[in-house]
Amino acid sequence: MTKTLTIRRPDDWHLHFRDGDTMRAVVPHTARQFARAIVMPNLSPPVTTSALAAAYRERIVDAVPEGVEFTPLMTAYLTDESNADDFAAGFADGVLTAAKLYPAGATTNSAHGVTDVANISGVLERMAEIGMPLCVHGEVTHAAIDIFDREAVFIERVLQPLVARLPELKVIFEHITTRQAVEFVDASGANIAATITPQHLHINRNDILVGGIRPHMYCLPVAKREEHRLALREAATGGSAKYFLGTDSAPHHRHDKESDCGCAGIFNAPYALESYVSVFDEEGALDRFEAFASENGPRFYSLPLNEGTVTLEKVAQEVPASVAGGAAEIVPFHAGETLSWRLAS
Ligand code: DOR
Ligand code: ZN
């Protein structure tokens, strides 16, 4: 008999939809798998105000296929000039679910990000007061810091002092990639949580660099050594309520990845649940998948759990070499591989 797993409908607590044709091509993948998703604001130009977030939300909703129930949860991009009143009003109205901190220059379209956390202390104080969560891209950007150390250094130099100064602030340390991040989250209070991507549970840095350079395995924060991947697998599957699903699905067209300056980002939306569940299966932790995928996130964000269920079945499926991406194709995570699970339609 086919092994199956039925869980409450899950959510994706970190993802990139882009805009325009690319957005219209990728939204259906996420809407098929998830009930809600926290949508990243790093468009060009970025989504920096609640009005821009409301308009972007409309464009996303228009791209959801007829008959599919999917709710985008919007974030505003923090800049040195962010306005606390606008963020608070957007949060009160339900337009904004969280604000996003990109250290300036950390990743795709982060040039307008925050140059020094001191510049947004007023906004962060207000967020702590009203219970508005802060999503954090946790990497320092100084040229002198090795790219493989940027997350660990961010914890010491930025996150630890921030959490000490604003102990009430709800912080999501996003797409964590290191043992140090797991140790920090484990040691912190209940208002500090983390998302973990499927790629960081599957790949280490050898997968990017051994036997030829693999641009489709490149994302930021970059995958680290094997010891870190193992720490992340333990964190995700270990049953702590501080860890939840956040794909960081980040579509870039094939030619933008396969370039002499290739973009960072892995497009994992089409097979995200299958990718995650195979990890839980390998770790003997299928009974903990529902909490990671469908419970810990909404509880942290103080949002209701979803109604309804999805069923995954242990049936092999081939992942295509590419999928439609609007103006050009996109190579999905696991392209050309056989996954051992599939989402029952
Ligand atoms: O790899 C990444 N891609 N990391 C990010 O933080 C941003 C994302 C993107 O927008 O492409
Ligand atoms: Zn991201």
mmCIF file of C-alpha atoms and ligand atoms in Angstrom:
data_model
loop_
_atom_site.group_PDB
_atom_site.id
_atom_site.type_symbol
_atom_site.label_atom_id
_atom_site.label_comp_id
_atom_site.label_asym_id
_atom_site.label_seq_id
_atom_site.Cartn_x
_atom_site.Cartn_y
_atom_site.Cartn_z
ATOM 1 C CA MET A 1 0.000 0.000 0.000
ATOM 2 C CA THR A 2 1.185 3.528 -0.754
ATOM 3 C CA LYS A 3 2.421 5.385 2.289
ATOM 4 C CA THR A 4 0.536 8.666 2.740
ATOM 5 C CA LEU A 5 0.708 11.624 5.094
ATOM 6 C CA THR A 6 -2.241 13.956 5.617
ATOM 7 C CA ILE A 7 -1.572 17.232 7.401
ATOM 8 C CA ARG A 8 -3.387 20.489 8.071
ATOM 9 C CA ARG A 9 -2.919 22.875 5.108
ATOM 10 C CA PRO A 10 0.562 24.373 5.394
ATOM 11 C CA ASP A 11 1.866 27.909 4.846
ATOM 12 C CA ASP A 12 5.106 29.283 3.438
ATOM 13 C CA TRP A 13 6.558 31.838 5.854
ATOM 14 C CA HIS A 14 9.095 33.320 3.411
ATOM 15 C CA LEU A 15 8.938 33.602 -0.353
ATOM 16 C CA HIS A 16 9.577 35.777 -3.411
ATOM 17 C CA PHE A 17 6.921 36.218 -6.079
ATOM 18 C CA ARG A 18 8.479 39.071 -8.117
ATOM 19 C CA ASP A 19 6.029 41.051 -10.265
ATOM 20 C CA GLY A 20 4.520 41.105 -13.766
ATOM 21 C CA ASP A 21 4.791 38.031 -16.035
ATOM 22 C CA THR A 22 7.178 36.188 -13.723
ATOM 23 C CA MET A 23 4.810 36.640 -10.791
ATOM 24 C CA ARG A 24 1.859 35.392 -12.810
ATOM 25 C CA ALA A 25 3.876 32.307 -13.790
ATOM 26 C CA VAL A 26 5.034 31.427 -10.263
ATOM 27 C CA VAL A 27 2.030 32.290 -8.049
ATOM 28 C CA PRO A 28 0.022 29.180 -9.100
ATOM 29 C CA HIS A 29 2.813 26.875 -7.863
ATOM 30 C CA THR A 30 2.720 28.322 -4.362
ATOM 31 C CA ALA A 31 -1.088 28.627 -4.306
ATOM 32 C CA ARG A 32 -1.333 24.900 -5.137
ATOM 33 C CA GLN A 33 0.842 23.938 -2.175
ATOM 34 C CA PHE A 34 0.145 26.523 0.518
ATOM 35 C CA ALA A 35 -2.822 28.364 2.045
ATOM 36 C CA ARG A 36 -0.832 31.515 2.838
ATOM 37 C CA ALA A 37 2.640 32.881 2.250
ATOM 38 C CA ILE A 38 4.730 35.706 3.648
ATOM 39 C CA VAL A 39 5.662 37.647 0.529
ATOM 40 C CA MET A 40 9.034 39.349 0.385
ATOM 41 C CA PRO A 41 9.094 43.035 -0.603
ATOM 42 C CA ASN A 42 12.397 43.172 -2.534
ATOM 43 C CA LEU A 43 10.909 44.259 -5.840
ATOM 44 C CA SER A 44 12.651 46.889 -7.896
ATOM 45 C CA PRO A 45 11.770 49.464 -6.592
ATOM 46 C CA PRO A 46 11.033 47.806 -3.227
ATOM 47 C CA VAL A 47 7.695 47.665 -1.398
ATOM 48 C CA THR A 48 8.516 50.222 1.275
ATOM 49 C CA THR A 49 5.082 51.474 2.408
ATOM 50 C CA SER A 50 1.723 50.014 3.352
ATOM 51 C CA ALA A 51 0.157 51.583 0.225
ATOM 52 C CA LEU A 52 2.690 49.848 -2.034
ATOM 53 C CA ALA A 53 2.079 46.578 -0.152
ATOM 54 C CA ALA A 54 -1.696 46.886 -0.622
ATOM 55 C CA ALA A 55 -1.267 47.444 -4.375
ATOM 56 C CA TYR A 56 1.177 44.524 -4.678
ATOM 57 C CA ARG A 57 -1.224 42.293 -2.763
ATOM 58 C CA GLU A 58 -3.939 43.063 -5.339
ATOM 59 C CA ARG A 59 -1.649 42.085 -8.211
ATOM 60 C CA ILE A 60 -0.824 38.793 -6.485
ATOM 61 C CA VAL A 61 -4.468 38.000 -5.726
ATOM 62 C CA ASP A 62 -5.276 38.592 -9.413
ATOM 63 C CA ALA A 63 -2.677 35.950 -10.339
ATOM 64 C CA VAL A 64 -4.202 33.218 -8.140
ATOM 65 C CA PRO A 65 -5.984 30.672 -10.349
ATOM 66 C CA GLU A 66 -9.776 30.625 -10.207
ATOM 67 C CA GLY A 67 -11.141 28.321 -7.519
ATOM 68 C CA VAL A 68 -7.870 28.219 -5.539
ATOM 69 C CA GLU A 69 -7.881 29.652 -2.018
ATOM 70 C CA PHE A 70 -4.663 31.459 -1.266
ATOM 71 C CA THR A 71 -3.885 34.490 0.898
ATOM 72 C CA PRO A 72 -0.696 36.510 0.443
ATOM 73 C CA LEU A 73 0.604 38.004 3.693
ATOM 74 C CA MET A 74 2.483 41.194 2.955
ATOM 75 C CA THR A 75 5.700 42.643 4.314
ATOM 76 C CA ALA A 76 7.183 46.131 4.044
ATOM 77 C CA TYR A 77 10.836 46.659 3.242
ATOM 78 C CA LEU A 78 12.645 48.643 5.913
ATOM 79 C CA THR A 79 14.850 51.503 4.795
ATOM 80 C CA ASP A 80 16.730 54.136 6.750
ATOM 81 C CA GLU A 81 13.685 56.381 6.105
ATOM 82 C CA SER A 82 10.856 53.996 7.102
ATOM 83 C CA ASN A 83 7.911 55.634 8.823
ATOM 84 C CA ALA A 84 6.738 54.008 12.064
ATOM 85 C CA ASP A 85 3.206 55.456 11.767
ATOM 86 C CA ASP A 86 2.747 54.041 8.271
ATOM 87 C CA PHE A 87 3.963 50.594 9.346
ATOM 88 C CA ALA A 88 1.748 50.625 12.448
ATOM 89 C CA ALA A 89 -1.304 51.693 10.409
ATOM 90 C CA GLY A 90 -0.616 48.985 7.806
ATOM 91 C CA PHE A 91 -0.296 46.384 10.540
ATOM 92 C CA ALA A 92 -3.507 47.532 12.259
ATOM 93 C CA ASP A 93 -5.396 47.406 8.926
ATOM 94 C CA GLY A 94 -4.174 43.899 8.147
ATOM 95 C CA VAL A 95 -2.319 45.112 5.037
ATOM 96 C CA LEU A 96 1.061 44.331 6.584
ATOM 97 C CA THR A 97 1.844 41.153 8.492
ATOM 98 C CA ALA A 98 5.513 41.954 9.167
ATOM 99 C CA ALA A 99 8.406 44.204 8.196
ATOM 100 C CA LYS A 100 11.577 42.986 6.558
ATOM 101 C CA LEU A 101 15.114 43.970 7.433
ATOM 102 C CA TYR A 102 17.631 43.638 4.621
ATOM 103 C CA PRO A 103 21.061 44.897 5.562
ATOM 104 C CA ALA A 104 21.938 47.177 2.596
ATOM 105 C CA GLY A 105 23.710 45.178 -0.095
ATOM 106 C CA ALA A 106 23.069 41.744 1.430
ATOM 107 C CA THR A 107 21.218 40.220 -1.522
ATOM 108 C CA THR A 108 18.931 40.706 -4.558
ATOM 109 C CA ASN A 109 17.432 44.246 -4.597
ATOM 110 C CA SER A 110 18.707 45.097 -1.144
ATOM 111 C CA ALA A 111 20.529 48.277 -2.169
ATOM 112 C CA HIS A 112 17.844 50.377 -0.439
ATOM 113 C CA GLY A 113 18.100 48.287 2.744
ATOM 114 C CA VAL A 114 19.110 49.479 6.170
ATOM 115 C CA THR A 115 22.673 50.806 6.445
ATOM 116 C CA ASP A 116 22.730 50.650 10.253
ATOM 117 C CA VAL A 117 20.080 49.169 12.555
ATOM 118 C CA ALA A 118 20.463 52.291 14.720
ATOM 119 C CA ASN A 119 18.721 54.198 11.907
ATOM 120 C CA ILE A 120 15.489 52.246 12.378
ATOM 121 C CA SER A 121 15.444 52.034 16.162
ATOM 122 C CA GLY A 122 12.265 54.146 16.374
ATOM 123 C CA VAL A 123 10.418 51.855 13.957
ATOM 124 C CA LEU A 124 11.633 48.732 15.752
ATOM 125 C CA GLU A 125 10.544 50.107 19.137
ATOM 126 C CA ARG A 126 7.090 50.762 17.727
ATOM 127 C CA MET A 127 6.949 47.267 16.213
ATOM 128 C CA ALA A 128 7.876 45.739 19.567
ATOM 129 C CA GLU A 129 5.109 47.776 21.224
ATOM 130 C CA ILE A 130 2.382 46.686 18.797
ATOM 131 C CA GLY A 131 3.535 43.081 18.351
ATOM 132 C CA MET A 132 4.488 43.483 14.674
ATOM 133 C CA PRO A 133 7.014 40.780 13.707
ATOM 134 C CA LEU A 134 10.399 41.596 12.182
ATOM 135 C CA CYS A 135 11.695 39.298 9.419
ATOM 136 C CA VAL A 136 15.471 39.422 9.247
ATOM 137 C CA HIS A 137 17.941 38.599 6.492
ATOM 138 C CA GLY A 138 20.765 37.753 8.855
ATOM 139 C CA GLU A 139 24.027 38.519 7.092
ATOM 140 C CA VAL A 140 26.541 41.299 7.548
ATOM 141 C CA THR A 141 27.695 42.854 4.309
ATOM 142 C CA HIS A 142 31.157 44.195 5.091
ATOM 143 C CA ALA A 143 33.595 43.343 2.310
ATOM 144 C CA ALA A 144 36.109 42.113 4.874
ATOM 145 C CA ILE A 145 33.833 39.351 6.176
ATOM 146 C CA ASP A 146 34.073 36.025 4.372
ATOM 147 C CA ILE A 147 30.768 35.111 2.746
ATOM 148 C CA PHE A 148 30.631 31.818 4.656
ATOM 149 C CA ASP A 149 30.943 33.687 7.977
ATOM 150 C CA ARG A 150 28.416 36.436 7.321
ATOM 151 C CA GLU A 151 25.531 34.834 9.191
ATOM 152 C CA ALA A 152 27.556 33.940 12.284
ATOM 153 C CA VAL A 153 29.047 37.444 12.423
ATOM 154 C CA PHE A 154 25.568 38.984 12.015
ATOM 155 C CA ILE A 155 24.401 37.123 15.125
ATOM 156 C CA GLU A 156 27.212 38.560 17.215
ATOM 157 C CA ARG A 157 27.272 42.082 15.848
ATOM 158 C CA VAL A 158 23.619 42.808 15.064
ATOM 159 C CA LEU A 159 21.103 40.252 16.252
ATOM 160 C CA GLN A 160 22.298 39.663 19.794
ATOM 161 C CA PRO A 161 22.489 43.404 20.602
ATOM 162 C CA LEU A 162 19.105 44.012 18.913
ATOM 163 C CA VAL A 163 17.351 41.292 20.873
ATOM 164 C CA ALA A 164 18.976 42.488 24.102
ATOM 165 C CA ARG A 165 17.789 46.046 23.470
ATOM 166 C CA LEU A 166 14.239 45.095 22.451
ATOM 167 C CA PRO A 167 13.468 41.873 24.307
ATOM 168 C CA GLU A 168 9.764 42.090 23.403
ATOM 169 C CA LEU A 169 10.308 42.292 19.631
ATOM 170 C CA LYS A 170 9.166 39.227 17.693
ATOM 171 C CA VAL A 171 11.987 38.275 15.337
ATOM 172 C CA ILE A 172 12.041 35.683 12.582
ATOM 173 C CA PHE A 173 15.633 34.833 11.761
ATOM 174 C CA GLU A 174 15.020 33.807 8.192
ATOM 175 C CA HIS A 175 16.495 31.038 6.074
ATOM 176 C CA ILE A 176 19.085 30.082 8.677
ATOM 177 C CA THR A 177 22.118 28.219 7.375
ATOM 178 C CA THR A 178 24.452 27.595 10.312
ATOM 179 C CA ARG A 179 24.861 25.685 13.545
ATOM 180 C CA GLN A 180 25.502 29.068 15.210
ATOM 181 C CA ALA A 181 22.037 30.262 14.136
ATOM 182 C CA VAL A 182 20.421 27.137 15.577
ATOM 183 C CA GLU A 183 22.310 27.629 18.846
ATOM 184 C CA PHE A 184 21.253 31.274 18.991
ATOM 185 C CA VAL A 185 17.575 30.502 18.340
ATOM 186 C CA ASP A 186 17.540 27.604 20.814
ATOM 187 C CA ALA A 187 19.074 29.799 23.509
ATOM 188 C CA SER A 188 16.715 32.756 22.905
ATOM 189 C CA GLY A 189 13.263 33.453 24.308
ATOM 190 C CA ALA A 190 9.981 32.366 22.742
ATOM 191 C CA ASN A 191 9.816 35.574 20.654
ATOM 192 C CA ILE A 192 12.781 34.482 18.511
ATOM 193 C CA ALA A 193 12.031 31.935 15.772
ATOM 194 C CA ALA A 194 13.586 30.848 12.492
ATOM 195 C CA THR A 195 12.581 29.606 9.077
ATOM 196 C CA ILE A 196 14.499 26.892 7.251
ATOM 197 C CA THR A 197 14.488 26.380 3.471
ATOM 198 C CA PRO A 198 14.362 23.015 1.707
ATOM 199 C CA GLN A 199 17.678 23.636 -0.046
ATOM 200 C CA HIS A 200 19.574 24.193 3.190
ATOM 201 C CA LEU A 201 18.273 20.846 4.436
ATOM 202 C CA HIS A 202 19.418 19.094 1.247
ATOM 203 C CA ILE A 203 22.634 20.709 0.058
ATOM 204 C CA ASN A 204 25.962 21.806 1.446
ATOM 205 C CA ARG A 205 28.581 23.973 -0.232
ATOM 206 C CA ASN A 206 30.115 21.050 -2.100
ATOM 207 C CA ASP A 207 26.884 20.776 -4.060
ATOM 208 C CA ILE A 208 27.535 24.269 -5.413
ATOM 209 C CA LEU A 209 31.216 23.873 -6.222
ATOM 210 C CA VAL A 210 32.351 20.270 -6.707
ATOM 211 C CA GLY A 211 32.619 18.913 -10.247
ATOM 212 C CA GLY A 212 31.736 22.253 -11.836
ATOM 213 C CA ILE A 213 29.958 25.368 -10.645
ATOM 214 C CA ARG A 214 26.208 24.876 -10.184
ATOM 215 C CA PRO A 215 24.472 28.232 -10.445
ATOM 216 C CA HIS A 216 21.052 26.767 -9.643
ATOM 217 C CA MET A 217 22.342 25.698 -6.213
ATOM 218 C CA TYR A 218 23.424 29.241 -5.393
ATOM 219 C CA CYS A 219 21.329 31.309 -3.032
ATOM 220 C CA LEU A 220 21.920 33.671 -0.130
ATOM 221 C CA PRO A 221 22.753 32.972 2.561
ATOM 222 C CA VAL A 222 24.938 30.512 0.685
ATOM 223 C CA ALA A 223 24.846 26.849 1.762
ATOM 224 C CA LYS A 224 27.579 26.060 4.279
ATOM 225 C CA ARG A 225 29.587 22.978 5.352
ATOM 226 C CA GLU A 226 27.956 19.620 6.019
ATOM 227 C CA GLU A 227 28.009 20.072 9.819
ATOM 228 C CA HIS A 228 25.686 23.050 9.391
ATOM 229 C CA ARG A 229 23.284 21.176 7.145
ATOM 230 C CA LEU A 230 23.071 18.455 9.783
ATOM 231 C CA ALA A 231 22.375 21.012 12.528
ATOM 232 C CA LEU A 232 19.553 22.460 10.415
ATOM 233 C CA ARG A 233 18.045 19.019 9.824
ATOM 234 C CA GLU A 234 18.071 18.385 13.541
ATOM 235 C CA ALA A 235 16.472 21.766 14.239
ATOM 236 C CA ALA A 236 13.732 21.332 11.629
ATOM 237 C CA THR A 237 12.828 17.767 12.548
ATOM 238 C CA GLY A 238 13.558 17.896 16.286
ATOM 239 C CA GLY A 239 10.129 19.103 17.389
ATOM 240 C CA SER A 240 10.975 22.626 18.616
ATOM 241 C CA ALA A 241 8.138 25.107 17.964
ATOM 242 C CA LYS A 242 10.730 27.785 17.129
ATOM 243 C CA TYR A 243 11.370 26.432 13.637
ATOM 244 C CA PHE A 244 8.990 26.557 10.726
ATOM 245 C CA LEU A 245 8.683 26.259 6.995
ATOM 246 C CA GLY A 246 9.865 29.134 4.825
ATOM 247 C CA THR A 247 10.948 28.167 1.329
ATOM 248 C CA ASP A 248 12.736 31.364 0.251
ATOM 249 C CA SER A 249 11.646 30.310 -3.224
ATOM 250 C CA ALA A 250 13.380 32.952 -5.350
ATOM 251 C CA PRO A 251 12.708 32.685 -9.088
ATOM 252 C CA HIS A 252 15.284 33.999 -11.535
ATOM 253 C CA HIS A 253 15.202 33.204 -15.243
ATOM 254 C CA ARG A 254 17.677 30.598 -16.404
ATOM 255 C CA HIS A 255 19.852 33.105 -18.279
ATOM 256 C CA ASP A 256 20.115 35.331 -15.198
ATOM 257 C CA LYS A 257 21.427 32.392 -13.142
ATOM 258 C CA GLU A 258 23.683 30.955 -15.870
ATOM 259 C CA SER A 259 25.597 34.176 -16.311
ATOM 260 C CA ASP A 260 29.048 35.547 -15.538
ATOM 261 C CA CYS A 261 27.414 37.274 -12.556
ATOM 262 C CA GLY A 262 24.622 34.856 -11.720
ATOM 263 C CA CYS A 263 21.730 35.877 -9.445
ATOM 264 C CA ALA A 264 21.284 34.373 -5.984
ATOM 265 C CA GLY A 265 18.091 32.412 -5.461
ATOM 266 C CA ILE A 266 16.667 28.900 -5.758
ATOM 267 C CA PHE A 267 13.190 28.403 -7.195
ATOM 268 C CA ASN A 268 11.729 25.622 -5.074
ATOM 269 C CA ALA A 269 8.010 26.527 -5.114
ATOM 270 C CA PRO A 270 6.754 23.774 -7.476
ATOM 271 C CA TYR A 271 7.914 20.853 -5.274
ATOM 272 C CA ALA A 272 8.482 22.503 -1.915
ATOM 273 C CA LEU A 273 6.354 20.191 0.228
ATOM 274 C CA GLU A 274 7.762 17.119 -1.475
ATOM 275 C CA SER A 275 11.288 18.371 -0.892
ATOM 276 C CA TYR A 276 10.681 19.022 2.813
ATOM 277 C CA VAL A 277 8.747 15.846 3.510
ATOM 278 C CA SER A 278 11.523 13.685 2.072
ATOM 279 C CA VAL A 279 13.857 15.181 4.710
ATOM 280 C CA PHE A 280 11.415 14.396 7.522
ATOM 281 C CA ASP A 281 11.007 10.884 6.103
ATOM 282 C CA GLU A 282 14.780 10.328 5.952
ATOM 283 C CA GLU A 283 15.104 11.561 9.540
ATOM 284 C CA GLY A 284 12.304 9.280 10.779
ATOM 285 C CA ALA A 285 10.293 12.348 11.787
ATOM 286 C CA LEU A 286 7.180 12.272 9.598
ATOM 287 C CA ASP A 287 5.091 12.713 12.749
ATOM 288 C CA ARG A 288 6.729 16.124 13.253
ATOM 289 C CA PHE A 289 6.173 17.457 9.756
ATOM 290 C CA GLU A 290 2.728 18.916 10.433
ATOM 291 C CA ALA A 291 3.952 21.106 13.296
ATOM 292 C CA PHE A 292 6.845 22.436 11.184
ATOM 293 C CA ALA A 293 4.730 23.038 8.078
ATOM 294 C CA SER A 294 1.340 24.051 9.459
ATOM 295 C CA GLU A 295 1.360 24.915 13.164
ATOM 296 C CA ASN A 296 4.541 26.576 14.435
ATOM 297 C CA GLY A 297 4.405 29.439 11.916
ATOM 298 C CA PRO A 298 0.837 30.645 12.525
ATOM 299 C CA ARG A 299 1.270 30.272 16.283
ATOM 300 C CA PHE A 300 4.391 32.435 16.200
ATOM 301 C CA TYR A 301 2.660 35.058 14.051
ATOM 302 C CA SER A 302 -0.493 34.866 16.258
ATOM 303 C CA LEU A 303 -2.594 33.905 13.238
ATOM 304 C CA PRO A 304 -5.253 31.185 13.084
ATOM 305 C CA LEU A 305 -4.266 27.714 11.912
ATOM 306 C CA ASN A 306 -5.636 26.790 8.478
ATOM 307 C CA GLU A 307 -8.712 24.663 8.003
ATOM 308 C CA GLY A 308 -8.559 21.740 5.599
ATOM 309 C CA THR A 309 -5.780 19.286 4.819
ATOM 310 C CA VAL A 310 -3.323 18.243 2.129
ATOM 311 C CA THR A 311 -2.164 14.710 1.480
ATOM 312 C CA LEU A 312 1.330 13.672 0.453
ATOM 313 C CA GLU A 313 1.942 10.194 -0.913
ATOM 314 C CA LYS A 314 5.141 8.230 -1.215
ATOM 315 C CA VAL A 315 5.086 7.930 -4.988
ATOM 316 C CA ALA A 316 8.139 8.763 -7.080
ATOM 317 C CA GLN A 317 7.963 11.736 -9.407
ATOM 318 C CA GLU A 318 10.430 13.281 -11.819
ATOM 319 C CA VAL A 319 11.175 16.968 -11.507
ATOM 320 C CA PRO A 320 11.307 18.649 -14.939
ATOM 321 C CA ALA A 321 14.472 20.335 -16.211
ATOM 322 C CA SER A 322 12.667 23.673 -16.325
ATOM 323 C CA VAL A 323 9.274 25.301 -15.843
ATOM 324 C CA ALA A 324 7.578 28.276 -17.493
ATOM 325 C CA GLY A 325 8.601 31.557 -15.917
ATOM 326 C CA GLY A 326 6.899 34.269 -17.955
ATOM 327 C CA ALA A 327 9.413 35.872 -20.322
ATOM 328 C CA ALA A 328 11.839 32.921 -19.966
ATOM 329 C CA GLU A 329 12.081 29.534 -18.299
ATOM 330 C CA ILE A 330 13.174 28.898 -14.722
ATOM 331 C CA VAL A 331 15.117 25.885 -13.472
ATOM 332 C CA PRO A 332 13.418 24.506 -10.350
ATOM 333 C CA PHE A 333 15.185 23.041 -7.312
ATOM 334 C CA HIS A 334 15.715 19.269 -7.802
ATOM 335 C CA ALA A 335 15.542 19.682 -11.624
ATOM 336 C CA GLY A 336 16.096 16.320 -13.294
ATOM 337 C CA GLU A 337 15.959 14.415 -9.976
ATOM 338 C CA THR A 338 13.372 11.903 -8.836
ATOM 339 C CA LEU A 339 11.583 12.876 -5.641
ATOM 340 C CA SER A 340 10.164 10.056 -3.572
ATOM 341 C CA TRP A 341 7.021 11.948 -2.475
ATOM 342 C CA ARG A 342 4.312 13.811 -4.324
ATOM 343 C CA LEU A 343 1.430 16.052 -3.402
ATOM 344 C CA ALA A 344 -1.809 14.219 -4.137
ATOM 345 C CA SER A 345 -3.963 16.441 -6.316
HETATM 346 O O1 DOR B 1 19.116 33.735 -2.664
HETATM 347 C C1 DOR B 1 18.388 34.671 -2.400
HETATM 348 N N1 DOR B 1 17.555 35.184 -3.311
HETATM 349 N N2 DOR B 1 18.456 35.207 -1.173
HETATM 350 C C2 DOR B 1 17.796 36.322 -0.871
HETATM 351 O O2 DOR B 1 17.904 36.770 0.236
HETATM 352 C C3 DOR B 1 16.997 37.043 -1.888
HETATM 353 C C4 DOR B 1 16.577 36.148 -2.950
HETATM 354 C C5 DOR B 1 16.052 36.855 -4.173
HETATM 355 O O3 DOR B 1 15.257 37.788 -4.028
HETATM 356 O O4 DOR B 1 16.409 36.455 -5.273
HETATM 357 ZN ZN ZN B 2 14.308 35.485 0.652
#
